[in-house]
PDB file of C-alpha atoms and ligand atoms in Angstrom:
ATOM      1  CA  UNK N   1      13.139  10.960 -31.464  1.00 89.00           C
ATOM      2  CA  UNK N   2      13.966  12.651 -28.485  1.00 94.00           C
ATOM      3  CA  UNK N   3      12.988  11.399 -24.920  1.00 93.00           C
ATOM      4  CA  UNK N   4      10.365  14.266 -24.887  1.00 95.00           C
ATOM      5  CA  UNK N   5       8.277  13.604 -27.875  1.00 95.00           C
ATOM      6  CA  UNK N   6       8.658   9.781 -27.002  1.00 96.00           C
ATOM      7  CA  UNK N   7       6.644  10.713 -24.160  1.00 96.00           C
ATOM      8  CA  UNK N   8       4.355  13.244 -26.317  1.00 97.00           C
ATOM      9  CA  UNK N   9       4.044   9.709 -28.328  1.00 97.00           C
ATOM     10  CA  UNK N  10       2.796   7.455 -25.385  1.00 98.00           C
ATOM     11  CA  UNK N  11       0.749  10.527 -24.061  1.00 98.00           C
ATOM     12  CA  UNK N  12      -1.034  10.478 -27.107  1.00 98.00           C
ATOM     13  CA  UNK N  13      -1.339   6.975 -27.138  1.00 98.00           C
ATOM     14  CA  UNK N  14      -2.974   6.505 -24.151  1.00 98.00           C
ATOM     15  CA  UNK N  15      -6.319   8.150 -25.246  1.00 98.00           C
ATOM     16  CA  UNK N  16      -7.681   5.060 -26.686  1.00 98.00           C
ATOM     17  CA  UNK N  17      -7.602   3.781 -23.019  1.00 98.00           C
ATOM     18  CA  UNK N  18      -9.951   6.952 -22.063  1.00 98.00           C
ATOM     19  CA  UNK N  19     -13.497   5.156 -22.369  1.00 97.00           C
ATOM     20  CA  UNK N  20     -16.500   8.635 -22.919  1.00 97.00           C
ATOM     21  CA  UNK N  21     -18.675   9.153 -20.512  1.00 97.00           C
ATOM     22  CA  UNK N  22     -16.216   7.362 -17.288  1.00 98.00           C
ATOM     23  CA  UNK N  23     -13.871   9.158 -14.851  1.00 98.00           C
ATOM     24  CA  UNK N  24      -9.994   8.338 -15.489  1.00 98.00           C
ATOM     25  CA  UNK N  25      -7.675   8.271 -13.100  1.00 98.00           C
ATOM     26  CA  UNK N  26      -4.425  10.119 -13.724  1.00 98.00           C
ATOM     27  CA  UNK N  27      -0.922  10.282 -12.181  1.00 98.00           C
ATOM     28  CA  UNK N  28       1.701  12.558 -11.773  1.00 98.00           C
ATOM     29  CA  UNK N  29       5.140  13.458 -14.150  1.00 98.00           C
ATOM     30  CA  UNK N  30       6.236  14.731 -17.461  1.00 98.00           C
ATOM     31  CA  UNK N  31       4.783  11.979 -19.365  1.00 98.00           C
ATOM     32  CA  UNK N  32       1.325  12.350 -17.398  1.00 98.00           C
ATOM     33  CA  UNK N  33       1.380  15.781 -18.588  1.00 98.00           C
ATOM     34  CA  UNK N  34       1.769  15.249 -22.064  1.00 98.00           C
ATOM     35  CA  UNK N  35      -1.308  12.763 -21.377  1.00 98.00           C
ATOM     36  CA  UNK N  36      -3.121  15.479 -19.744  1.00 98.00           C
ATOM     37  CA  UNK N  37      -2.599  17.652 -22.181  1.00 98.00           C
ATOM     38  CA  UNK N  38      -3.900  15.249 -25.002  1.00 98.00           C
ATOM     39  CA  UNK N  39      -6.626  14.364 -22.635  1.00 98.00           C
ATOM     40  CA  UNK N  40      -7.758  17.885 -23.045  1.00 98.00           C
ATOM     41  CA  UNK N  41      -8.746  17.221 -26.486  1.00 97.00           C
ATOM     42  CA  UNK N  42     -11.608  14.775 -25.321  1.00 97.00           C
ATOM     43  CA  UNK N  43     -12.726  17.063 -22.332  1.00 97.00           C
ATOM     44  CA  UNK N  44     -16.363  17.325 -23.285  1.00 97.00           C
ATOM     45  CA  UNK N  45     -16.592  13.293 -23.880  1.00 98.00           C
ATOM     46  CA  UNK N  46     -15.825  12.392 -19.931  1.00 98.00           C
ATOM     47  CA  UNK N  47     -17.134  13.274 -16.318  1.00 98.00           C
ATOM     48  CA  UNK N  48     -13.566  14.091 -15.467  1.00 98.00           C
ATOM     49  CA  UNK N  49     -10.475  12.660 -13.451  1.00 98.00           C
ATOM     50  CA  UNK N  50      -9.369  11.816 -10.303  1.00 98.00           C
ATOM     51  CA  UNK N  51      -5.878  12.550  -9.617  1.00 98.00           C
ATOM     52  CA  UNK N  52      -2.756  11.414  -7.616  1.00 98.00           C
ATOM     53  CA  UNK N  53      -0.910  15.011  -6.997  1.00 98.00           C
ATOM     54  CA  UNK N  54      -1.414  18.716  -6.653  1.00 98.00           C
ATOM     55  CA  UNK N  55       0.409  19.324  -9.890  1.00 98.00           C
ATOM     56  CA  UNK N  56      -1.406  16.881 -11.494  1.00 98.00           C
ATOM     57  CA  UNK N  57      -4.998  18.475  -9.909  1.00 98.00           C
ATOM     58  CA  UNK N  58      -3.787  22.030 -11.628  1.00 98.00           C
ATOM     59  CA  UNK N  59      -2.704  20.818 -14.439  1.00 98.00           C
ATOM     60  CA  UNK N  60      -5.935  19.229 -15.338  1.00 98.00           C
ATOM     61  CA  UNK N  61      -8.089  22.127 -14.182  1.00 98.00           C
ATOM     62  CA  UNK N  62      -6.028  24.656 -16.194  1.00 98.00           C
ATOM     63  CA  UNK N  63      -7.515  22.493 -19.028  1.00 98.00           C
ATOM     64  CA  UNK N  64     -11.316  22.658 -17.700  1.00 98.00           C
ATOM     65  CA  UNK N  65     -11.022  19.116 -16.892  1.00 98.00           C
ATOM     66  CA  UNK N  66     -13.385  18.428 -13.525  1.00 98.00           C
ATOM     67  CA  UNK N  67     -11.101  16.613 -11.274  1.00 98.00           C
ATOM     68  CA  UNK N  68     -12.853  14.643  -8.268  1.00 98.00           C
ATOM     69  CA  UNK N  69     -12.356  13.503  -5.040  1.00 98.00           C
ATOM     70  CA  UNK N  70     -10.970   9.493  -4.364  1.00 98.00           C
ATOM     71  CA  UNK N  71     -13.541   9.366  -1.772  1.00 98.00           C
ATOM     72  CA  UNK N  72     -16.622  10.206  -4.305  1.00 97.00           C
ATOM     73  CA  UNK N  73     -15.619   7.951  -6.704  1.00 97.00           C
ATOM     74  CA  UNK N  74     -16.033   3.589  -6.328  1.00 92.00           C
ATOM     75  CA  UNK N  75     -14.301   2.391  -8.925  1.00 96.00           C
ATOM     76  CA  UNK N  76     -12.154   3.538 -11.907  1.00 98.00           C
ATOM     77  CA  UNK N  77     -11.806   1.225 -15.365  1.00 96.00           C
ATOM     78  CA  UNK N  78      -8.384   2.695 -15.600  1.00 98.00           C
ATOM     79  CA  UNK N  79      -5.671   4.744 -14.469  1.00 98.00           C
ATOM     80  CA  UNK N  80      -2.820   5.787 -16.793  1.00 98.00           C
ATOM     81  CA  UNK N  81       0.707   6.835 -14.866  1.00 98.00           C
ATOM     82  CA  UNK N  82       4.263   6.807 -15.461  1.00 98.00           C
ATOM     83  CA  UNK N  83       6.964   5.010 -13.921  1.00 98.00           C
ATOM     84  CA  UNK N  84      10.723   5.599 -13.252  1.00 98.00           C
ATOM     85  CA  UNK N  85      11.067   1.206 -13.995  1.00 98.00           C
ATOM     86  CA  UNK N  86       9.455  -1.230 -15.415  1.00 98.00           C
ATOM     87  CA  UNK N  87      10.176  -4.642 -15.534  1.00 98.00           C
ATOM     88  CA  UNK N  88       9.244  -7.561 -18.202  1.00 97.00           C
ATOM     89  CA  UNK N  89       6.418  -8.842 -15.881  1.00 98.00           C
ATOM     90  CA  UNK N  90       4.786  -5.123 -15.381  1.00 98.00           C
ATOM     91  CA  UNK N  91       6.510  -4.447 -11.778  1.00 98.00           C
ATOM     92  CA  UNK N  92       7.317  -0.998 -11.684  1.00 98.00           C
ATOM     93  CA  UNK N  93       9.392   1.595  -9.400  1.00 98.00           C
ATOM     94  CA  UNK N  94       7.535   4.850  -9.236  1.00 98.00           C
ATOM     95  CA  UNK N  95       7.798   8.448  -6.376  1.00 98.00           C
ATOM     96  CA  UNK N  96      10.619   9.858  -8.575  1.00 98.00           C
ATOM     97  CA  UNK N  97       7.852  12.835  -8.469  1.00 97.00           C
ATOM     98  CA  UNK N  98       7.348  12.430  -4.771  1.00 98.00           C
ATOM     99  CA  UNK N  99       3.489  11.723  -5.814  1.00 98.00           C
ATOM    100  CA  UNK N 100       3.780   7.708  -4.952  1.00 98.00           C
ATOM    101  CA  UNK N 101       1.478   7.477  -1.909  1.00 98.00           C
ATOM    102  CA  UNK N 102      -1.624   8.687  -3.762  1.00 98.00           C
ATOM    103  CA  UNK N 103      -0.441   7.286  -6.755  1.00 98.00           C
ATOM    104  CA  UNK N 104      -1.109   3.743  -5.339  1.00 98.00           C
ATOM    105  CA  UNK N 105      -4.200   5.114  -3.672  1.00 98.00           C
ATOM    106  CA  UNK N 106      -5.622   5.637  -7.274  1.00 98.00           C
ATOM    107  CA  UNK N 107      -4.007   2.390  -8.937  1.00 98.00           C
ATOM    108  CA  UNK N 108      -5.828   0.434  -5.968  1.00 97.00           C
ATOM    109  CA  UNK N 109      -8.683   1.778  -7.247  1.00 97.00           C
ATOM    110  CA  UNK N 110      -8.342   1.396 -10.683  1.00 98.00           C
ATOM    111  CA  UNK N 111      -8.883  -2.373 -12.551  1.00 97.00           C
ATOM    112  CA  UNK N 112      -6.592  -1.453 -15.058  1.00 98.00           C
ATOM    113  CA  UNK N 113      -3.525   0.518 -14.966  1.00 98.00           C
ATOM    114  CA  UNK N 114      -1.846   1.578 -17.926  1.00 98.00           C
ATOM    115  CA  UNK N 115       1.824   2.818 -17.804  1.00 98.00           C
ATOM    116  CA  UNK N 116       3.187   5.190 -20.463  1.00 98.00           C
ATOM    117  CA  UNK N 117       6.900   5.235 -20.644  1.00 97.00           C
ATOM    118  CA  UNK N 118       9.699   6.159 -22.861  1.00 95.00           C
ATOM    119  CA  UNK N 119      11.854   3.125 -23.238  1.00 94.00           C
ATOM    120  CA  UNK N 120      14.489   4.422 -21.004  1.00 95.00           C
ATOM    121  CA  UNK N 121      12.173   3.067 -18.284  1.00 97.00           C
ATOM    122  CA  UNK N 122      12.072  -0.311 -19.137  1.00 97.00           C
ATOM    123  CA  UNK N 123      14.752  -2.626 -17.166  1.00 97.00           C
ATOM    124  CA  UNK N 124      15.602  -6.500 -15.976  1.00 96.00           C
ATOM    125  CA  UNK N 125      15.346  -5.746 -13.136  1.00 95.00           C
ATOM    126  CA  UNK N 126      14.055  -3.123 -10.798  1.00 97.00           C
ATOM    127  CA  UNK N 127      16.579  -1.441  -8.474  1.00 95.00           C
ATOM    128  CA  UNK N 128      18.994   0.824 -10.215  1.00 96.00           C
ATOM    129  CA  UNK N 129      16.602   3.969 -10.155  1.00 98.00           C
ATOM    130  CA  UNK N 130      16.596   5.427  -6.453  1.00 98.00           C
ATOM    131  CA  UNK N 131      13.775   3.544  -4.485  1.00 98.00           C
ATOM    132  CA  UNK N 132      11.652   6.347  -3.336  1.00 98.00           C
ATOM    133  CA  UNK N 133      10.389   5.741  -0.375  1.00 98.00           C
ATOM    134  CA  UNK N 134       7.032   8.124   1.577  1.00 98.00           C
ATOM    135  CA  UNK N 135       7.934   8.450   5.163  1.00 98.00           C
ATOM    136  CA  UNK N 136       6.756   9.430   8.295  1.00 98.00           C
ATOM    137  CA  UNK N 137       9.664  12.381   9.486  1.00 98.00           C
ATOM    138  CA  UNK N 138      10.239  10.882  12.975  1.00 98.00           C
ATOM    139  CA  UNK N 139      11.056   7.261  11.687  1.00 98.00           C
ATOM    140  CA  UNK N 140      13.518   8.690   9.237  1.00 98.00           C
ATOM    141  CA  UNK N 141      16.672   7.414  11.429  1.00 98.00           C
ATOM    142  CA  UNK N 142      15.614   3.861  12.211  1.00 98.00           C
ATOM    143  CA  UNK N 143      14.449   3.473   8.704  1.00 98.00           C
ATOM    144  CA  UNK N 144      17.536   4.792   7.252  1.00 98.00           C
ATOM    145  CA  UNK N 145      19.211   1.380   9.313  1.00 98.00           C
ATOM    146  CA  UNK N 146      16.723  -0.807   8.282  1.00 98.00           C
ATOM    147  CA  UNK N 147      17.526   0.056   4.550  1.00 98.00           C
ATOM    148  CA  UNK N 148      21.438  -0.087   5.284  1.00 98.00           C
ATOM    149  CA  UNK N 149      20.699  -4.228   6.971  1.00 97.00           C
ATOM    150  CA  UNK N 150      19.411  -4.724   3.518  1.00 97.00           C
ATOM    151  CA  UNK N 151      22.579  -3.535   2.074  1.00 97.00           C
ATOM    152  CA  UNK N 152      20.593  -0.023   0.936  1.00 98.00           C
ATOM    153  CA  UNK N 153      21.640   3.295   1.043  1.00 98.00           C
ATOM    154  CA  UNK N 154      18.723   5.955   2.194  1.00 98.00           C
ATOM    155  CA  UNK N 155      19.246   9.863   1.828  1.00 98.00           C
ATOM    156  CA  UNK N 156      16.584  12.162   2.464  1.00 98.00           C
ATOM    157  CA  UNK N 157      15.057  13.890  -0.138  1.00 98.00           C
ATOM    158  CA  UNK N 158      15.895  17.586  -0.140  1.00 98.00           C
ATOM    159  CA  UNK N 159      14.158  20.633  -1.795  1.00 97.00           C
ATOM    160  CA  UNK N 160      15.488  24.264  -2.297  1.00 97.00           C
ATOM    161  CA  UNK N 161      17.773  23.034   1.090  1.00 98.00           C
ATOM    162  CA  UNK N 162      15.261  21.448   3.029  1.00 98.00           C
ATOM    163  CA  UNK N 163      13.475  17.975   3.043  1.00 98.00           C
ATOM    164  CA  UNK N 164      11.024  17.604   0.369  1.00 98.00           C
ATOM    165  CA  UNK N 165       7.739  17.644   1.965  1.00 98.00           C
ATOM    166  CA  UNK N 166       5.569  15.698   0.249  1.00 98.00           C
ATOM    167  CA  UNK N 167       1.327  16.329  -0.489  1.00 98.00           C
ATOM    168  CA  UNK N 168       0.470  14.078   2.182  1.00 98.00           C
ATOM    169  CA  UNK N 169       3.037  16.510   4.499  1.00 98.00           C
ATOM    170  CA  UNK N 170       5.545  13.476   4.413  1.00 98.00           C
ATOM    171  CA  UNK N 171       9.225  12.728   3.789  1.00 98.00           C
ATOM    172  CA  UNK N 172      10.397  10.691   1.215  1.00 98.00           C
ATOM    173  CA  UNK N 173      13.784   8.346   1.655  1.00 98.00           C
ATOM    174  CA  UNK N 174      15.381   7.536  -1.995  1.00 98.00           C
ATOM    175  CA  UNK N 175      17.516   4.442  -1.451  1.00 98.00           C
ATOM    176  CA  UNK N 176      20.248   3.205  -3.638  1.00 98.00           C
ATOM    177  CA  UNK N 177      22.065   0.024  -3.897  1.00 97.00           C
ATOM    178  CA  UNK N 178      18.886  -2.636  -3.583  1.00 95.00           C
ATOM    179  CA  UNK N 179      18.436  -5.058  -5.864  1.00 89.00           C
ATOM    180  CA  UNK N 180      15.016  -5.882  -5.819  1.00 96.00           C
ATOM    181  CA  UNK N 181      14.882  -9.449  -7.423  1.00 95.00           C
ATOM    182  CA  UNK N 182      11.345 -10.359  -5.693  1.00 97.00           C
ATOM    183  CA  UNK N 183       9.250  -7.297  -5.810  1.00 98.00           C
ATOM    184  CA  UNK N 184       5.870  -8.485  -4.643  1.00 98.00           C
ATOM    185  CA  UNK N 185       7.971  -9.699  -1.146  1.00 98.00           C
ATOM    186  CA  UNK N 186       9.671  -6.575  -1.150  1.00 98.00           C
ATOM    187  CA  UNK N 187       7.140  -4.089  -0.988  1.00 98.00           C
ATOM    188  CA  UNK N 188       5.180  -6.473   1.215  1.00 98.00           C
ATOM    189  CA  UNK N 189       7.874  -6.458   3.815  1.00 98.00           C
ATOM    190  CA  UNK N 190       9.061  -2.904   3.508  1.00 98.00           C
ATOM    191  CA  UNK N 191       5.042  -1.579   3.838  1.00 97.00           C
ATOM    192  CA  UNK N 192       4.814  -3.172   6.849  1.00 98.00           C
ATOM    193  CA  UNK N 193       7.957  -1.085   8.153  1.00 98.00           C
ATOM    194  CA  UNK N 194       6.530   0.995  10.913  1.00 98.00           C
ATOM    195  CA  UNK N 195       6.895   4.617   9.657  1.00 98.00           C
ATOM    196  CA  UNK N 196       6.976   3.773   5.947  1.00 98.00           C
ATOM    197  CA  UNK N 197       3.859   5.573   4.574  1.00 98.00           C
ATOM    198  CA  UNK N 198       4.477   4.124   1.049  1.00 98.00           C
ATOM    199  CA  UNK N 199       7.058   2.443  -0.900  1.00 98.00           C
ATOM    200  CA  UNK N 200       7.819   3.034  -4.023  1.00 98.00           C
ATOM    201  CA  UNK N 201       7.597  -0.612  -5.592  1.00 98.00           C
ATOM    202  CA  UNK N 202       4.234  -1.361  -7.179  1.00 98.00           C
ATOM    203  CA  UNK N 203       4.500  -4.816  -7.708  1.00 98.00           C
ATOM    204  CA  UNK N 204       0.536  -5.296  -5.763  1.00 97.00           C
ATOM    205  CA  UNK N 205      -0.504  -2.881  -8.218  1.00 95.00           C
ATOM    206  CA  UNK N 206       1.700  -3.612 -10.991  1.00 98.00           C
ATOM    207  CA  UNK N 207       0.809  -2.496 -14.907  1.00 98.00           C
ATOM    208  CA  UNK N 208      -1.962  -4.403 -16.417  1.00 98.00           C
ATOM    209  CA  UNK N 209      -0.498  -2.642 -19.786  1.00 98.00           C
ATOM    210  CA  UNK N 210       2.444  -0.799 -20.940  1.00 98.00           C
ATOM    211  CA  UNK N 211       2.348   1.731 -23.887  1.00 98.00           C
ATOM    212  CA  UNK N 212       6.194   1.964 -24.417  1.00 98.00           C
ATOM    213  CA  UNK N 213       7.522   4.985 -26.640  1.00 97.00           C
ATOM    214  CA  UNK N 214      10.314   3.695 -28.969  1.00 96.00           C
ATOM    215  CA  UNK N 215      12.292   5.062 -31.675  1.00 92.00           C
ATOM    216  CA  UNK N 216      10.363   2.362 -33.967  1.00 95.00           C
ATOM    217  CA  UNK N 217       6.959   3.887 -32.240  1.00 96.00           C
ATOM    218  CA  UNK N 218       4.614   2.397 -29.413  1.00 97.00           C
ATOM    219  CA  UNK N 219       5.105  -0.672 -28.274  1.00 98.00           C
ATOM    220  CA  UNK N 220       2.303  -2.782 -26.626  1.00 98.00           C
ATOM    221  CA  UNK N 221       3.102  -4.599 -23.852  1.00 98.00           C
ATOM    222  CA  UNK N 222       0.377  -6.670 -21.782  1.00 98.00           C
ATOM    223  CA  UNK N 223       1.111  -8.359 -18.604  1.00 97.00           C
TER     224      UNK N 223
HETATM  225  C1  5RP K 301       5.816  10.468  -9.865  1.00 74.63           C
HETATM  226  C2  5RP K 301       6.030   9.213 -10.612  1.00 74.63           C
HETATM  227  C3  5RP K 301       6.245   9.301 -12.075  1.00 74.63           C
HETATM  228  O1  5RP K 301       5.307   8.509 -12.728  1.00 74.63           O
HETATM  229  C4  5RP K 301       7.626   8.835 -12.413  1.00 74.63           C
HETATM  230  O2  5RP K 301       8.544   9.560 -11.622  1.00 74.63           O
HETATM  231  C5  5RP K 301       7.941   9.044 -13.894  1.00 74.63           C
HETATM  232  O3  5RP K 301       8.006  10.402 -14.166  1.00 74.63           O
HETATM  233  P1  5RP K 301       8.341  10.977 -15.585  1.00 74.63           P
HETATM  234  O4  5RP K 301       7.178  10.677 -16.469  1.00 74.63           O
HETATM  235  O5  5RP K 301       8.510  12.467 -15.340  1.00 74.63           O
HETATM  236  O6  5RP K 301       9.613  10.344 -16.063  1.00 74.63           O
HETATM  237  O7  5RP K 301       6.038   8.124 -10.084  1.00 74.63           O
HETATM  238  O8  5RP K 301       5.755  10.254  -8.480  1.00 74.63           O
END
């Protein structure tokens, strides 16, 4: 199977986790939009969603699906989302779509996230994708050293020759050459970085479940 209908697969697969008649939160990427495309198919069964991007946001409405505001909603069952990593406990490295701030924002409120994946994403350990990292523009420099003392490497994310700007009207820093062997520390310490808006690790809000697409079919992981 290719990687794309892997993640048609896992898209799919992550209906059962839709429960009728309750809002579901959704993220942001190509495997969230084969799951909001299948999502389509149950439309009439739920409220609607709330969502972690713009894309996403257009992408469900396209499909007549009602998309809400964070702020009007309390609580969420679950929230099904990507990830660029995963590791064997449920850690996970996610922004490669820019869409991490809001994406956490969602997963905070969500008591169970689900991650679909193709089983490219799954890894020992987390650090050989880019770290994406939400920043504030005018702590770019300082931040870009504070990365380097950790032995990191931070560019700038650009876009059609400019920085990326991100939903939230943000940078984002992807940083190679971590190796993130205690995540829940890690994003602890770098959140606290004055300037950092969000960083990519979600290790606080790690997967409760991950459907993984294999060329064997979907594999079940629960953390
Ligand atoms: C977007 C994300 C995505 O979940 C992550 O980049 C995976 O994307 P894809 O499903 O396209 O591989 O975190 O900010």
């Amino acid at each position: 199977m290719t990687q794309d209908e892997l993640k048609a697969l896992v898209g799919q697969a992550a209906l059962q986790y839709v429960t009728p008649g309750e809002i579901v939160g959704v993220g942001t990427g190509s495997t969230v939009n084969k799951f909001i495309d299948a999502l389509a198919s149950m439309k009439d069964q739920i409220p609607g969603a709330v969502s972690s991007s713009v894309a996403s946001t257009a992408r469900l409405q396209a499909l007549g699906i009602p998309v809400f505001e964070a702020n009007d909603v309390a609580e969420l069952s679950v929230y099904i989302d990507g990830a660029d990593e995963i590791d064997a406990s449920g850690h996970m490295v996610k922004g490669g779509g820019a869409a991490l701030t809001r994406e956490k924002i969602v997963a905070a409120q969500s008591r169970r996230f689900v991650c679909i994946a193709d089983e490219s994403k799954m890894v020992k350990a987390l650090g050989a994708f880019p770290l994406p990292v939400e920043v504030i523009p005018m702590a770019t420099a300082r931040l870009i050293r504070q990365f380097a003392a950790l032995g990191g490497k931070a560019q700038v994310r650009f876009k059609d020759g400019a920085p990326l700007v991100s939903d939230n009207g943000q940078h984002i820093l992807d940083v190679t050459g971590l190796q993130i062997t205690d995540p829940l520390g890690f994003e602890s310490l770098v959140n606290q970085w004055p300037g950092v808006v969000t960083v990519g690790v979600f290790a606080h809000q790690k997967a409760s479940v991950c459907l993984l697409g294999t060329s064997a079919g979907v594999k079940t992981l629960v953390f």
